[in-house]
Amino acid sequence: MEIGSRKSEIGNQKSEIRNWKLELDFVYFGTYILIFLLYDNMRDFTEFEFWRLSHLLTLEIYRLTKKFPKEETYGLVSQMRKAAFSIPSNIAEGCGRSSNAELKRFLIISAGSASELQYQVRLSKDLLHIDEHDYQKLTEQIISIRKLIFRYSEKL
């Protein structure tokens, strides 16, 4: 009796171990699929033309605002730089998210920052901090970036 009962107990333990192993294999497999799906949805933000253009725009804003009067350092200069680098930053953050809906949300935020910057560029011209040529060039770049962002976000 003792031996038969022991064999039965060992058989139950083996069965539990097999079930546990199957569950563990499933968890590993599920984790692998989840990682694959997340990786598959991730996008390289540097591949997008609107990111490249917004990065160049940010560099141009930094270059131009160096020439602004010192009293604008913590006002208009700071706001323009924040709005400018917010455009490519939000594109990059959206590309790092796992769903199209999240990417679209960050693209919309990015387009909002572009609109904010467009007004600040206009204000800079009206305050005579930038000339008409720079104003026209920057405005065209901003509008172009916004159009590209909206076109892409509509496809999502």
mmCIF file of C-alpha atoms in Angstrom:
data_model
loop_
_atom_site.group_PDB
_atom_site.id
_atom_site.type_symbol
_atom_site.label_atom_id
_atom_site.label_comp_id
_atom_site.label_asym_id
_atom_site.label_seq_id
_atom_site.Cartn_x
_atom_site.Cartn_y
_atom_site.Cartn_z
ATOM 1 C CA MET A 1 0.000 0.000 0.000
ATOM 2 C CA GLU A 2 2.719 2.372 0.940
ATOM 3 C CA ILE A 3 4.533 1.914 -2.384
ATOM 4 C CA GLY A 4 1.375 2.258 -4.471
ATOM 5 C CA SER A 5 0.375 5.408 -2.635
ATOM 6 C CA ARG A 6 3.873 6.842 -3.125
ATOM 7 C CA LYS A 7 3.774 6.048 -6.891
ATOM 8 C CA SER A 8 0.428 7.780 -7.155
ATOM 9 C CA GLU A 9 1.798 10.852 -5.349
ATOM 10 C CA ILE A 10 4.833 10.953 -7.633
ATOM 11 C CA GLY A 11 2.560 10.581 -10.675
ATOM 12 C CA ASN A 12 0.484 13.549 -9.495
ATOM 13 C CA GLN A 13 3.625 15.625 -8.968
ATOM 14 C CA LYS A 14 4.868 14.772 -12.466
ATOM 15 C CA SER A 15 1.511 15.785 -13.894
ATOM 16 C CA GLU A 16 1.614 19.065 -11.998
ATOM 17 C CA ILE A 17 5.154 19.732 -13.219
ATOM 18 C CA ARG A 18 4.090 19.047 -16.851
ATOM 19 C CA ASN A 19 1.116 21.404 -16.477
ATOM 20 C CA TRP A 20 3.318 24.038 -14.900
ATOM 21 C CA LYS A 21 5.846 23.656 -17.729
ATOM 22 C CA LEU A 22 3.084 24.060 -20.322
ATOM 23 C CA GLU A 23 1.853 27.178 -18.564
ATOM 24 C CA LEU A 24 5.406 28.531 -18.389
ATOM 25 C CA ASP A 25 5.982 27.794 -22.091
ATOM 26 C CA PHE A 26 2.745 29.618 -22.875
ATOM 27 C CA VAL A 27 3.841 32.635 -20.802
ATOM 28 C CA TYR A 28 7.197 32.760 -22.592
ATOM 29 C CA PHE A 29 5.501 32.353 -25.959
ATOM 30 C CA GLY A 30 2.937 35.038 -25.083
ATOM 31 C CA THR A 31 5.687 37.396 -23.941
ATOM 32 C CA TYR A 32 7.563 36.754 -27.177
ATOM 33 C CA ILE A 33 4.477 37.581 -29.244
ATOM 34 C CA LEU A 34 3.805 40.715 -27.177
ATOM 35 C CA ILE A 35 7.394 41.919 -27.616
ATOM 36 C CA PHE A 36 7.237 41.128 -31.339
ATOM 37 C CA LEU A 37 3.969 43.040 -31.748
ATOM 38 C CA LEU A 38 5.289 46.036 -29.820
ATOM 39 C CA TYR A 39 8.522 46.041 -31.812
ATOM 40 C CA ASP A 40 6.597 45.624 -35.046
ATOM 41 C CA ASN A 41 4.466 48.717 -34.253
ATOM 42 C CA MET A 42 7.405 50.895 -33.264
ATOM 43 C CA ARG A 43 8.471 53.401 -35.855
ATOM 44 C CA ASP A 44 11.788 55.105 -36.448
ATOM 45 C CA PHE A 45 10.926 58.797 -36.175
ATOM 46 C CA THR A 46 14.022 59.777 -38.167
ATOM 47 C CA GLU A 47 12.465 58.084 -41.214
ATOM 48 C CA PHE A 48 9.666 60.659 -41.400
ATOM 49 C CA GLU A 49 10.186 63.692 -43.614
ATOM 50 C CA PHE A 50 8.094 65.864 -41.288
ATOM 51 C CA TRP A 51 10.391 64.948 -38.387
ATOM 52 C CA ARG A 52 13.517 65.843 -40.396
ATOM 53 C CA LEU A 53 12.005 69.152 -41.479
ATOM 54 C CA SER A 54 10.874 69.985 -37.943
ATOM 55 C CA HIS A 55 14.347 69.218 -36.614
ATOM 56 C CA LEU A 56 15.883 71.608 -39.159
ATOM 57 C CA LEU A 57 13.242 74.198 -38.258
ATOM 58 C CA THR A 58 14.190 73.869 -34.587
ATOM 59 C CA LEU A 59 17.852 74.463 -35.406
ATOM 60 C CA GLU A 60 16.879 77.544 -37.435
ATOM 61 C CA ILE A 61 14.737 78.913 -34.575
ATOM 62 C CA TYR A 62 17.638 78.497 -32.163
ATOM 63 C CA ARG A 63 19.963 80.276 -34.613
ATOM 64 C CA LEU A 64 17.589 83.183 -35.176
ATOM 65 C CA THR A 65 16.606 83.688 -31.544
ATOM 66 C CA LYS A 66 20.264 84.128 -30.538
ATOM 67 C CA LYS A 67 19.981 87.574 -32.132
ATOM 68 C CA PHE A 68 16.886 88.620 -30.166
ATOM 69 C CA PRO A 69 17.208 91.342 -27.498
ATOM 70 C CA LYS A 70 18.296 90.148 -24.048
ATOM 71 C CA GLU A 71 14.956 91.187 -22.506
ATOM 72 C CA GLU A 72 13.250 88.525 -24.661
ATOM 73 C CA THR A 73 15.432 85.681 -23.331
ATOM 74 C CA TYR A 74 12.878 84.460 -20.771
ATOM 75 C CA GLY A 75 9.848 85.506 -22.796
ATOM 76 C CA LEU A 76 9.548 85.130 -26.527
ATOM 77 C CA VAL A 77 12.892 83.351 -27.061
ATOM 78 C CA SER A 78 12.073 80.725 -24.467
ATOM 79 C CA GLN A 79 8.542 80.198 -25.812
ATOM 80 C CA MET A 80 9.676 79.938 -29.428
ATOM 81 C CA ARG A 81 12.378 77.429 -28.593
ATOM 82 C CA LYS A 82 9.979 75.318 -26.526
ATOM 83 C CA ALA A 83 7.352 75.321 -29.273
ATOM 84 C CA ALA A 84 9.992 74.523 -31.917
ATOM 85 C CA PHE A 85 11.594 71.563 -30.157
ATOM 86 C CA SER A 86 8.197 70.312 -29.064
ATOM 87 C CA ILE A 87 7.334 69.542 -32.702
ATOM 88 C CA PRO A 88 10.019 66.883 -33.368
ATOM 89 C CA SER A 89 9.966 65.746 -29.724
ATOM 90 C CA ASN A 90 6.267 64.842 -29.862
ATOM 91 C CA ILE A 91 6.749 63.086 -33.190
ATOM 92 C CA ALA A 92 9.550 61.027 -31.642
ATOM 93 C CA GLU A 93 7.502 60.225 -28.547
ATOM 94 C CA GLY A 94 4.495 59.190 -30.624
ATOM 95 C CA CYS A 95 6.667 56.866 -32.699
ATOM 96 C CA GLY A 96 7.785 55.157 -29.500
ATOM 97 C CA ARG A 97 4.207 54.345 -28.502
ATOM 98 C CA SER A 98 2.582 51.019 -29.283
ATOM 99 C CA SER A 99 -0.592 52.031 -31.097
ATOM 100 C CA ASN A 100 -1.625 54.111 -34.065
ATOM 101 C CA ALA A 101 -4.092 55.986 -31.857
ATOM 102 C CA GLU A 102 -1.290 57.097 -29.529
ATOM 103 C CA LEU A 103 0.921 58.086 -32.454
ATOM 104 C CA LYS A 104 -1.925 60.113 -33.931
ATOM 105 C CA ARG A 105 -2.503 61.879 -30.590
ATOM 106 C CA PHE A 106 1.163 62.932 -30.411
ATOM 107 C CA LEU A 107 1.128 64.057 -34.034
ATOM 108 C CA ILE A 108 -1.855 66.288 -33.266
ATOM 109 C CA ILE A 109 0.016 67.747 -30.285
ATOM 110 C CA SER A 110 3.006 68.302 -32.566
ATOM 111 C CA ALA A 111 0.846 70.131 -35.106
ATOM 112 C CA GLY A 112 -0.509 72.287 -32.273
ATOM 113 C CA SER A 113 3.033 73.248 -31.312
ATOM 114 C CA ALA A 114 3.691 74.160 -34.948
ATOM 115 C CA SER A 115 0.659 76.484 -34.903
ATOM 116 C CA GLU A 116 1.907 78.040 -31.681
ATOM 117 C CA LEU A 117 5.318 78.607 -33.257
ATOM 118 C CA GLN A 118 3.717 80.106 -36.358
ATOM 119 C CA TYR A 119 2.082 82.795 -34.220
ATOM 120 C CA GLN A 120 5.333 83.450 -32.333
ATOM 121 C CA VAL A 121 7.178 83.897 -35.619
ATOM 122 C CA ARG A 122 4.505 86.406 -36.665
ATOM 123 C CA LEU A 123 4.890 88.252 -33.364
ATOM 124 C CA SER A 124 8.670 88.301 -33.814
ATOM 125 C CA LYS A 125 8.262 89.939 -37.217
ATOM 126 C CA ASP A 126 5.798 92.509 -35.850
ATOM 127 C CA LEU A 127 8.233 93.329 -33.037
ATOM 128 C CA LEU A 128 10.985 93.700 -35.661
ATOM 129 C CA HIS A 129 13.099 90.873 -34.230
ATOM 130 C CA ILE A 130 13.127 89.073 -37.603
ATOM 131 C CA ASP A 131 12.931 90.467 -41.119
ATOM 132 C CA GLU A 132 10.280 89.787 -43.745
ATOM 133 C CA HIS A 133 12.447 87.242 -45.566
ATOM 134 C CA ASP A 134 12.974 85.093 -42.441
ATOM 135 C CA TYR A 135 9.303 85.456 -41.558
ATOM 136 C CA GLN A 136 8.192 84.182 -44.974
ATOM 137 C CA LYS A 137 10.705 81.341 -44.989
ATOM 138 C CA LEU A 138 9.804 80.157 -41.476
ATOM 139 C CA THR A 139 6.069 80.434 -42.083
ATOM 140 C CA GLU A 140 6.320 78.345 -45.259
ATOM 141 C CA GLN A 141 8.358 75.703 -43.424
ATOM 142 C CA ILE A 142 5.873 75.537 -40.554
ATOM 143 C CA ILE A 143 2.855 75.261 -42.849
ATOM 144 C CA SER A 144 4.595 72.557 -44.874
ATOM 145 C CA ILE A 145 5.387 70.553 -41.725
ATOM 146 C CA ARG A 146 1.812 70.877 -40.454
ATOM 147 C CA LYS A 147 0.406 69.678 -43.789
ATOM 148 C CA LEU A 148 2.698 66.637 -43.805
ATOM 149 C CA ILE A 149 1.770 65.788 -40.219
ATOM 150 C CA PHE A 150 -1.956 66.064 -40.922
ATOM 151 C CA ARG A 151 -1.699 63.994 -44.113
ATOM 152 C CA TYR A 152 0.111 61.216 -42.308
ATOM 153 C CA SER A 153 -2.149 61.301 -39.233
ATOM 154 C CA GLU A 154 -5.250 60.980 -41.453
ATOM 155 C CA LYS A 155 -3.879 57.656 -42.740
ATOM 156 C CA LEU A 156 -3.680 56.218 -39.220
#
